[in-house]
Amino acid sequence: MMINPVLLKEIKVKMRSWKAVGIIGGYLLILAAVALFITYANASDMYSSTINPQFSIGAYTGIAIIQFILILFIAPALTAGAIAGERERQTLDLILCTKLAPRSIILGKLLASMSHILILIIASIPMFSIVFLYGGISVVEIAQLFGFYIVTAIMAGSIGIFFSTYVKKTIAATVLTYALGIFMCFGTLFIAVFYIRIFYNYNYQSYFPLFYINPLAGFSSLLTEQFGGQYGGILNMIPGLYMVNPLNVKGTAPWLINTYVNIGISVVMLFLAAIKINPTRRGIFFFLKRK
Amino acid sequence: MLEIKNLHKRYGKFYAVNGLDLSIPEGEIFGFVGPNGAGKSTTMKIICGLLTATSGEITVDGVDALRHNNKIKEDIGYMPDFFGVYDDLKVDEYLDFYASVYKVKDANKNKMITDLLELVDLGNKRDAYVDNLSRGMKQRLCLARSLIHNPKLLILDEPASGLDPRARVEMKAILRNLKDMGKTILISSHILSELAEMCTSIGIIDNGKIVISGTVTEIMQQIYSKKLIKIKVNDKLEEAVTILKEFPFIDKITTGENQIQAAFDGGEEDMSRVLYSLVTRSIPVATFAQLDGNLEDVFMKVTKGGEEQ
Ligand SMILES: Nc1ncnc2c1ncn2[C@@H]1O[C@H](COP(=O)(O)OP(=O)(O)O)[C@@H](O)[C@H]1O
Ligand SMILES: [Mg+2]
């Protein structure tokens, strides 16, 4: 099998730069600081016994949330320059005039950024294993968490790549990606709150449909399902998110549907990006124009 | 090798390429000359599949280039009018990347890179970062990149622009080598003299159309009847110019360092009269020669003063 050359090159260049070392170092520092903070904050509960599942669930939730937020911040930054940067360096035409398919270019860029995120996730494993040793957390739960991380990162990364192809400048693509991200995280929340206030007078007992594109809501739902409202509900301190009450939701867990929606969004974004960079395309609606 | 028929490219109401015809046989170095904005780059990008044509036909080696774009991509090496380098890569990594993109077999890759770096005279820069290369070196590296998959047809967009004279000479030598290797080359420039010496044929493009094309001599015969003379003197340049101005059949006098060029519209006897006057009035004439013609003049005439700024 031939490894995508774009992916290979990106990894080679990115991994030898000091920026990569800086990102990983800074990332681990933040996670470690959070872990320490939680340890001290829980110190008073801890004298009864050294093995304390309550403590480990608290630490797990804390680290999980911080890591999730960091990933949400980093994934767009890694991808928003993917194509716009090639355009700015005037190297895009040089790849496009080769036989490499547009979708390979797009996928290579996405995978390169995802490998970066993967390294961050792997680097955080030691911290999770310490929590794991305290008990109360199962491997399945950690796997669900990492799976949700990766899917969310792919979704955020795909949006970054989408804007990177449709906008000329890296800066503009970055701004638009974060703007859409902020809308997905908080804009949907606002809409939900107003909608529910006006039409239901807060008497709304299910997962608001717009929340399926809200990564925070999905994540909150995941944590709540894993550990119940007490710890998993920490994210619900975000005003409005308290309405996410998966304990009352019947059928498939909301976070699982969020996962599918994320995958769907990613596929659409990457597809549109691949069409856009193909210089000989006949427009996005080429299939309608065919005579 | 390359046939273009009635090519059009429209931007809004404006035709950047407007009914362009071109035919380049195998093994030719074809010079594509025209003022800025004439449509050279646009035409080249369409050939390479980087732009869609509004209408027209292009065949490369018999294959319909507009329809089977992917088939001809391996036959074409394209060097755009900008560098396009990843400055965080080393020279050999840069070439290695494009070799992989073009699916060059691993077994051949290393030899190919070595040979190409040799060809463009960058053999000793293999481990240098692309960022640290000079302009001329980057240009040559880009040329090497366009050759990495051993294409039959090379499309070089203004490869000599922005280079100092020395780098330009080096670039020319490389192109001559490529011709000897049997490549067909389409090379563009907005300066005719840059191409005249190295091209087998030339096509002059203006407003998206080929105005005239053929071998250099054919073009001369077709549109330029006046002769040009070139005189070198060891001293007394101004005096020589004053003398030349006395003759009604001499005009368009231009001077360089100890050198005069002028258009000449007379017979053999007139020619000897000019030389006689110069010598008898003690101008130290070193050489006195008739030129085949100056392509730059042809160009100016053909493009109707298409010179800008
Ligand atoms: N994307 C575009 N939109 C509108 N006009 C364009 C575009 N690209 C090029 N042009 C116009 O097409 C003409 C031909 O450009 P070009 O092929 O780059 O000329 P050349 O390479 O001969 O200098 C120019 O007048 C240019 O302004
Ligand atoms: Mg041009």
XYZ file of C-alpha atoms and ligand atoms in Angstrom:
628
model
C 0.000 0.000 0.000
C 1.204 3.450 -0.811
C 1.179 5.903 2.079
C -0.312 9.252 1.171
C 2.706 11.428 0.254
C 1.066 14.592 1.543
C 0.558 12.952 4.932
C 4.144 11.710 4.988
C 5.602 15.107 4.177
C 3.415 16.948 6.660
C 4.352 14.613 9.469
C 8.038 14.874 8.635
C 7.987 18.663 8.654
C 5.639 19.164 11.564
C 7.260 16.702 13.907
C 10.712 18.138 13.605
C 9.673 21.682 14.303
C 9.977 23.213 17.762
C 6.358 24.217 17.469
C 5.321 20.567 17.733
C 7.443 20.064 20.836
C 6.018 23.279 22.276
C 2.425 22.249 21.641
C 2.859 18.812 23.194
C 4.810 20.219 26.153
C 2.338 23.007 26.833
C -0.551 20.606 26.474
C 0.837 18.157 29.008
C 1.646 20.976 31.404
C -1.949 22.195 31.332
C -3.293 18.673 31.872
C -0.858 18.040 34.722
C -1.808 21.328 36.358
C -5.474 20.378 36.217
C -4.776 16.935 37.644
C -2.797 18.455 40.514
C -5.485 21.012 41.192
C -8.141 18.329 41.408
C -5.951 16.234 43.681
C -5.544 19.102 46.115
C -9.144 20.135 45.897
C -10.136 16.593 46.846
C -7.420 16.193 49.471
C -9.895 16.682 52.304
C -12.049 13.758 51.131
C -9.061 11.574 50.767
C -7.848 10.675 54.199
C -10.305 7.889 54.729
C -8.545 5.634 52.249
C -5.910 5.898 49.554
C -8.031 4.080 47.039
C -10.960 6.384 46.429
C -13.183 5.938 43.359
C -14.939 9.239 44.037
C -11.649 10.989 43.730
C -10.672 9.153 40.569
C -13.979 9.902 38.872
C -13.576 13.562 39.737
C -10.017 13.627 38.407
C -11.052 11.711 35.291
C -13.850 14.145 34.567
C -11.608 17.141 35.124
C -8.833 15.904 32.865
C -11.343 14.703 30.268
C -13.056 18.081 30.062
C -9.845 20.076 29.863
C -8.471 17.750 27.208
C -11.689 17.998 25.227
C -11.575 21.782 25.280
C -7.907 21.784 24.280
C -8.662 19.505 21.341
C -11.519 21.758 20.272
C -9.082 24.649 20.254
C -6.186 22.884 18.575
C -7.886 20.936 15.767
C -9.059 24.001 13.792
C -5.690 25.700 14.251
C -3.971 22.677 12.742
C -6.219 22.447 9.688
C -7.360 25.976 8.838
C -4.048 26.630 7.111
C -3.952 23.274 5.336
C -5.012 24.426 1.870
C -4.952 28.204 2.303
C -1.330 27.853 3.389
C -0.507 25.922 0.221
C -2.160 28.673 -1.746
C -0.203 31.352 0.091
C 3.061 29.503 -0.563
C 1.930 28.988 -4.160
C 2.439 25.268 -3.913
C -1.175 24.265 -4.417
C -1.004 24.360 -8.219
C 2.105 22.219 -8.088
C 0.237 19.405 -6.362
C -2.911 19.881 -8.401
C -1.092 19.429 -11.699
C 0.033 15.981 -10.583
C -1.992 12.806 -10.740
C -2.694 12.938 -7.033
C -6.477 13.015 -6.653
C -7.933 16.062 -4.863
C -9.465 13.790 -2.240
C -5.998 12.362 -1.473
C -4.659 15.853 -0.927
C -7.545 16.681 1.403
C -7.312 13.386 3.277
C -3.534 13.678 3.574
C -3.926 17.088 5.158
C -6.645 15.904 7.521
C -4.751 12.789 8.582
C -1.594 14.803 9.198
C -3.453 17.069 11.614
C -5.220 14.121 13.192
C -1.941 12.356 13.781
C -0.924 15.414 15.713
C -4.054 15.232 17.844
C -3.504 11.515 18.270
C -0.062 12.198 19.681
C -1.577 14.613 22.178
C -4.137 12.028 23.210
C -1.503 9.319 23.534
C 0.705 11.672 25.541
C -2.130 12.038 28.034
C -2.493 8.289 28.596
C -0.106 8.193 31.580
C -2.316 10.673 33.377
C -5.412 8.608 32.723
C -3.633 5.475 33.872
C -2.884 7.074 37.233
C -6.576 7.867 37.593
C -7.349 4.354 36.409
C -5.230 2.907 39.232
C -7.482 4.557 41.814
C -10.352 2.476 40.457
C -13.895 3.408 39.517
C -13.096 3.898 35.826
C -13.278 1.130 33.286
C -11.303 0.658 30.106
C -14.536 0.861 28.131
C -15.189 4.332 29.470
C -11.717 5.532 28.554
C -12.142 4.017 25.083
C -15.484 5.810 24.631
C -13.832 9.021 25.712
C -10.923 8.688 23.287
C -13.271 7.678 20.495
C -15.380 10.774 21.115
C -12.231 12.899 21.163
C -11.078 11.598 17.818
C -14.428 11.951 16.092
C -14.835 15.468 17.436
C -11.305 16.369 16.336
C -12.023 15.024 12.848
C -15.214 17.076 12.703
C -13.470 20.270 13.845
C -10.536 19.522 11.532
C -12.833 18.958 8.552
C -14.506 22.281 9.136
C -11.028 23.861 9.244
C -10.131 22.220 5.942
C -13.447 23.240 4.424
C -12.853 26.919 5.166
C -9.230 26.528 4.156
C -10.303 25.594 0.643
C -13.130 28.087 0.251
C -11.265 31.072 1.690
C -7.970 32.342 0.288
C -6.161 33.384 3.458
C -5.202 31.195 6.397
C -6.168 33.901 8.873
C -9.653 34.276 7.410
C -10.105 30.506 7.354
C -9.030 30.290 10.999
C -11.418 33.029 12.072
C -14.339 31.475 10.191
C -13.593 28.028 11.615
C -13.575 29.304 15.182
C -16.663 31.391 14.498
C -18.561 28.335 13.320
C -17.140 26.390 16.264
C -18.381 29.029 18.698
C -21.773 28.943 17.049
C -21.932 25.171 17.366
C -20.925 25.253 21.026
C -22.731 28.357 22.259
C -24.919 29.681 19.462
C -26.982 26.522 19.485
C -27.260 26.867 23.245
C -28.670 30.365 22.965
C -31.160 29.293 20.368
C -32.155 26.336 22.503
C -32.664 28.454 25.610
C -34.793 31.046 23.821
C -36.746 28.475 21.891
C -37.518 26.444 24.957
C -38.359 29.551 26.957
C -40.797 30.840 24.352
C -42.474 27.659 23.203
C -42.172 25.370 26.197
C -41.655 27.731 29.107
C -38.629 25.636 30.124
C -40.749 22.539 30.311
C -38.712 20.576 27.806
C -37.668 17.071 28.649
C -35.574 15.848 25.780
C -32.331 16.517 23.973
C -32.770 19.672 21.904
C -32.218 18.679 18.222
C -29.653 21.436 17.606
C -27.533 19.873 20.345
C -26.651 17.070 17.984
C -24.184 19.476 16.421
C -23.048 20.842 19.773
C -19.801 19.127 20.839
C -20.139 20.346 24.429
C -23.648 18.941 24.722
C -22.537 15.640 23.245
C -19.612 15.463 25.584
C -21.726 16.340 28.565
C -24.122 13.602 27.580
C -21.246 11.124 27.388
C -19.932 11.994 30.834
C -23.403 11.991 32.350
C -24.073 8.562 30.937
C -20.778 7.280 32.286
C -21.061 8.589 35.834
C -24.479 10.024 36.336
C -25.412 13.635 36.931
C -23.141 14.241 39.883
C -19.811 14.255 38.084
C -20.718 13.985 34.447
C -22.960 16.971 34.931
C -20.050 19.313 35.616
C -20.333 20.676 32.091
C -23.917 21.577 32.888
C -22.595 24.531 34.785
C -22.451 26.184 31.385
C -25.678 28.217 31.446
C -28.347 26.484 29.466
C -26.642 23.164 29.125
C -28.524 21.937 32.172
C -31.281 21.196 29.758
C -29.198 18.356 28.500
C -30.676 15.644 30.560
C -29.892 12.361 28.934
C -31.125 10.429 31.959
C -34.601 11.211 30.725
C -33.862 10.495 27.087
C -35.063 7.184 25.772
C -33.419 5.203 22.975
C -29.891 5.754 21.665
C -27.653 7.836 23.885
C -27.411 11.419 22.591
C -23.614 11.403 22.553
C -23.718 8.447 20.187
C -26.007 10.344 17.824
C -23.652 13.348 18.182
C -20.883 11.022 17.074
C -22.780 9.964 13.958
C -23.675 13.567 13.181
C -20.015 14.548 13.584
C -18.990 11.853 11.142
C -21.653 13.071 8.735
C -20.508 16.685 9.002
C -16.903 15.596 8.420
C -17.765 13.619 5.307
C -19.751 16.501 3.806
C -17.074 19.100 4.617
C -14.262 16.981 3.173
C -16.315 16.157 0.090
C -17.021 19.844 -0.564
C -13.354 20.665 0.004
C -12.213 18.004 -2.469
C -14.637 19.343 -5.073
C -13.511 22.897 -4.501
C -9.803 22.277 -5.010
C -10.333 20.239 -8.148
C -9.472 22.798 -10.831
C -11.264 20.976 -13.612
C -14.513 20.485 -11.765
C -17.651 21.733 -13.374
C -18.960 23.402 -10.222
C -20.456 21.846 -7.141
C -23.681 21.048 -8.923
C -21.904 19.510 -11.894
C -24.142 16.450 -11.723
C -27.206 18.612 -12.351
C -25.739 20.364 -15.346
C -24.830 17.251 -17.274
C -26.788 17.003 -20.460
C 3.194 16.805 -29.475
C 0.990 19.714 -28.473
C -1.941 20.932 -30.557
C -4.211 23.748 -29.507
C -7.233 24.658 -31.578
C -9.417 27.709 -31.145
C -8.899 27.910 -27.409
C -11.014 30.384 -25.447
C -10.984 31.301 -21.801
C -13.514 33.811 -20.589
C -13.547 35.748 -17.322
C -16.900 37.498 -17.185
C -17.086 39.393 -20.452
C -13.337 39.438 -20.904
C -11.563 36.823 -22.984
C -8.124 36.141 -21.503
C -7.561 33.616 -24.301
C -9.455 34.367 -27.452
C -9.216 31.810 -30.249
C -5.671 30.647 -29.752
C -4.159 28.114 -32.170
C -0.843 26.477 -31.638
C 1.004 23.443 -32.869
C 4.291 22.279 -31.470
C 5.996 19.259 -33.039
C 7.996 16.865 -30.907
C 11.472 18.017 -29.936
C 10.844 21.707 -30.479
C 11.563 24.513 -28.084
C 8.676 26.824 -28.695
C 8.914 30.381 -27.427
C 5.631 31.863 -26.331
C 6.094 35.607 -26.363
C 3.682 38.353 -25.506
C 3.262 41.358 -23.276
C 2.007 40.982 -19.707
C -1.654 40.032 -19.658
C -1.574 38.571 -23.169
C -2.828 35.216 -21.897
C 0.344 33.135 -21.770
C -0.007 31.893 -18.221
C -3.708 31.249 -18.684
C -3.054 29.099 -21.743
C -0.341 27.177 -19.939
C -2.524 26.518 -16.923
C -5.286 25.214 -19.132
C -2.870 22.792 -20.774
C -1.782 21.571 -17.345
C -5.344 21.070 -16.162
C -5.207 23.872 -13.616
C -7.946 25.868 -15.316
C -10.915 24.850 -17.386
C -11.193 26.171 -20.913
C -14.341 27.959 -21.999
C -14.091 26.295 -25.383
C -11.522 24.851 -27.736
C -9.424 21.740 -28.097
C -6.079 20.670 -26.758
C -4.321 17.437 -27.543
C -1.089 16.311 -25.980
C 0.606 13.457 -27.775
C -2.702 12.670 -29.441
C -4.709 12.557 -26.199
C -7.573 14.984 -25.609
C -6.154 17.040 -22.762
C -9.368 18.738 -21.749
C -11.349 15.563 -21.482
C -8.753 13.105 -20.276
C -6.964 15.487 -18.087
C -5.613 12.823 -15.780
C -4.065 10.780 -18.564
C -1.822 13.562 -19.779
C -0.725 14.780 -16.374
C 2.182 12.360 -16.288
C 3.384 13.603 -19.666
C 3.576 17.228 -18.618
C 6.108 18.961 -16.429
C 4.887 22.382 -15.358
C 6.942 25.183 -13.925
C 4.755 28.148 -12.979
C 5.848 31.768 -12.950
C 6.379 31.668 -9.176
C 8.630 29.487 -7.074
C 6.207 27.458 -5.028
C 8.546 25.943 -2.481
C 8.079 24.521 0.978
C 10.813 26.376 2.759
C 10.831 24.023 5.702
C 12.047 21.139 3.542
C 15.528 20.222 2.443
C 16.321 20.186 -1.249
C 16.284 16.410 -1.598
C 13.179 16.084 0.590
C 11.438 18.596 -1.628
C 12.148 16.566 -4.732
C 11.400 13.343 -2.890
C 7.961 14.690 -1.988
C 7.050 15.433 -5.592
C 8.546 12.125 -6.690
C 6.107 10.374 -4.336
C 3.243 12.541 -5.479
C 3.997 11.522 -9.065
C 4.290 7.918 -7.887
C 7.884 7.548 -9.033
C 9.042 4.097 -7.944
C 11.159 4.076 -4.805
C 13.889 2.162 -6.609
C 14.352 4.947 -9.174
C 13.742 7.851 -6.878
C 17.179 8.361 -5.452
C 18.945 8.129 -8.791
C 16.425 10.459 -10.360
C 16.959 13.061 -7.662
C 20.736 12.788 -7.949
C 20.627 13.119 -11.729
C 18.279 16.072 -11.643
C 20.265 17.932 -9.021
C 23.300 17.321 -11.213
C 21.448 18.659 -14.247
C 20.392 21.873 -12.541
C 23.752 22.214 -10.843
C 22.502 21.836 -7.288
C 24.372 18.616 -6.510
C 26.153 20.193 -3.562
C 22.963 21.673 -2.100
C 21.212 18.405 -1.469
C 21.007 18.848 2.296
C 20.391 22.589 2.290
C 17.022 23.934 3.356
C 15.105 25.277 0.374
C 14.650 28.499 2.316
C 18.378 29.197 2.195
C 18.745 28.941 -1.580
C 19.256 31.974 -3.768
C 16.616 33.048 -6.255
C 18.373 31.434 -9.169
C 18.856 28.219 -7.231
C 15.202 28.089 -6.246
C 14.282 28.599 -9.868
C 16.512 25.709 -10.888
C 15.127 23.561 -8.104
C 11.639 24.241 -9.440
C 12.812 23.212 -12.869
C 14.178 19.991 -11.395
C 10.828 19.434 -9.719
C 8.978 19.777 -12.992
C 11.224 17.053 -14.429
C 10.917 14.568 -11.572
C 8.497 12.242 -13.382
C 10.408 12.411 -16.644
C 7.699 14.168 -18.681
C 7.788 14.462 -22.456
C 6.396 17.973 -22.564
C 7.756 20.774 -20.448
C 5.733 23.902 -19.836
C 7.854 26.661 -18.399
C 6.183 29.935 -17.499
C 8.698 32.790 -17.575
C 11.566 30.726 -16.204
C 14.096 33.486 -16.772
C 12.175 36.350 -15.252
C 13.660 37.983 -12.221
C 17.005 36.269 -12.648
C 20.303 38.092 -12.823
C 22.213 37.723 -16.115
C 24.456 35.000 -14.766
C 21.546 32.897 -13.507
C 19.862 33.469 -16.848
C 22.829 32.068 -18.728
C 22.801 29.007 -16.469
C 19.091 28.539 -17.068
C 19.651 28.695 -20.808
C 22.385 26.070 -20.658
C 20.051 23.748 -18.777
C 17.303 24.240 -21.335
C 19.715 23.389 -24.128
C 20.527 20.165 -22.283
C 16.856 19.359 -21.999
C 16.395 19.855 -25.706
C 19.238 17.427 -26.313
C 17.432 14.964 -24.082
C 14.558 15.122 -26.561
C 12.018 17.031 -24.508
C 9.435 19.202 -26.168
C 9.409 22.562 -24.456
C 6.904 25.393 -24.367
C 8.520 28.382 -22.749
C 7.064 31.825 -22.215
C 8.480 35.261 -21.724
C 7.432 38.833 -22.210
C 10.936 39.633 -23.437
C 11.557 38.323 -26.903
C 15.343 38.535 -26.847
C 15.341 36.190 -23.854
C 13.915 33.435 -26.016
C 15.260 34.208 -29.476
C 18.550 32.412 -29.061
C 17.259 29.220 -27.542
C 13.976 28.577 -29.292
C 13.456 26.711 -32.513
C 10.156 28.476 -33.125
C 8.340 31.400 -31.704
C 4.727 32.384 -31.418
C 3.785 35.907 -30.548
C 0.609 36.237 -28.528
C -1.374 39.370 -27.942
C -4.845 39.794 -26.484
C -5.285 36.058 -26.194
C -4.455 35.254 -29.827
C -1.368 34.094 -31.656
C -0.501 37.014 -33.895
C 2.262 35.295 -35.752
C 4.239 32.128 -35.375
C 7.011 30.275 -37.107
C 10.765 29.938 -36.996
C 12.686 33.008 -36.033
C 13.786 33.660 -39.633
C 10.305 33.127 -41.012
C 8.945 35.750 -38.699
C 11.630 38.159 -39.787
C 10.866 37.651 -43.458
C 7.167 37.994 -42.956
C 6.987 41.236 -41.139
C 10.241 43.048 -41.173
C 11.886 44.298 -44.319
C 14.410 46.690 -42.867
C 17.932 45.601 -42.113
C 19.725 46.373 -38.920
C 23.345 47.360 -38.606
C 25.518 47.088 -35.578
C 28.679 49.137 -35.225
C 31.307 48.843 -32.544
C 33.706 51.704 -32.007
C 36.660 51.962 -29.687
C 36.078 55.641 -29.027
C 34.159 58.733 -30.192
C 30.708 57.228 -29.848
C 28.841 60.550 -30.018
C 30.708 61.681 -33.106
C 29.863 58.434 -34.829
C 26.183 58.922 -34.013
C 26.286 62.450 -35.415
C 27.735 61.145 -38.636
C 25.132 58.383 -38.910
C 22.344 60.890 -38.484
C 23.479 62.625 -41.658
C 22.273 59.693 -43.732
C 18.558 59.763 -44.636
C 18.331 55.972 -44.900
C 19.404 55.428 -41.286
C 17.048 55.790 -38.346
C 16.145 54.345 -34.951
C 19.666 54.822 -33.700
C 20.281 53.279 -30.305
C 23.561 53.208 -28.441
C 25.109 50.967 -25.871
C 28.578 50.851 -24.412
C 30.825 51.614 -27.427
C 28.123 50.192 -29.607
C 25.532 51.553 -31.999
C 22.505 49.865 -33.492
C 20.404 51.380 -36.217
C 17.763 50.489 -38.763
C 19.065 50.648 -42.284
C 16.998 51.016 -45.422
C 19.364 51.003 -48.363
C 21.548 48.923 -50.661
C 25.092 47.600 -50.545
C 26.603 50.851 -51.874
C 24.862 52.873 -49.199
C 26.328 50.534 -46.656
C 29.883 51.093 -47.894
C 29.302 54.845 -47.992
C 28.440 54.811 -44.301
C 31.517 52.838 -43.400
C 33.684 55.088 -45.591
C 32.417 58.247 -43.883
C 33.021 56.864 -40.455
C 36.565 55.764 -41.217
C 37.601 58.895 -43.126
C 36.388 61.053 -40.254
C 38.711 59.098 -37.943
C 36.152 57.121 -36.014
C 37.957 54.025 -34.665
C 35.502 51.451 -36.006
C 36.126 48.009 -34.547
C 33.302 46.082 -36.178
C 30.641 46.966 -38.710
C 28.011 44.350 -39.392
C 24.560 43.811 -40.711
C 22.238 41.883 -38.436
C 19.498 39.524 -39.503
C 17.160 41.768 -37.656
C 16.274 42.501 -34.123
C 13.463 40.451 -32.720
C 12.626 43.061 -30.159
C 11.699 45.412 -32.998
C 9.590 42.770 -34.627
C 7.872 42.268 -31.390
C 7.131 45.927 -30.877
C 5.777 46.149 -34.368
C 3.629 43.063 -34.077
C 2.093 43.919 -30.772
C 1.478 47.507 -31.871
C 3.474 49.098 -29.133
C 2.180 46.642 -26.567
C 4.860 47.736 -24.176
C 3.482 48.826 -20.840
C 4.769 51.054 -18.048
N -9.019 34.873 -12.331
C -9.051 35.869 -13.237
N -10.133 36.659 -13.321
C -10.190 37.653 -14.223
N -9.232 37.941 -15.096
C -8.117 37.198 -15.077
C -7.970 36.121 -14.143
N -6.771 35.552 -14.362
C -6.195 36.241 -15.355
N -6.994 37.220 -15.793
C -6.709 38.150 -16.886
O -6.396 37.412 -18.020
C -5.406 38.049 -18.766
C -4.304 37.100 -19.128
O -3.543 36.813 -17.999
P -2.242 35.920 -18.083
O -2.551 34.670 -18.806
O -1.709 35.768 -16.691
O -1.259 36.817 -18.936
P 0.303 36.629 -19.183
O 0.762 35.379 -18.516
O 0.451 36.573 -20.663
O 0.955 37.839 -18.620
C -4.940 39.233 -17.952
O -5.495 40.399 -18.514
C -5.485 38.982 -16.590
O -5.814 40.182 -15.968
Mg 2.170 35.217 -16.979
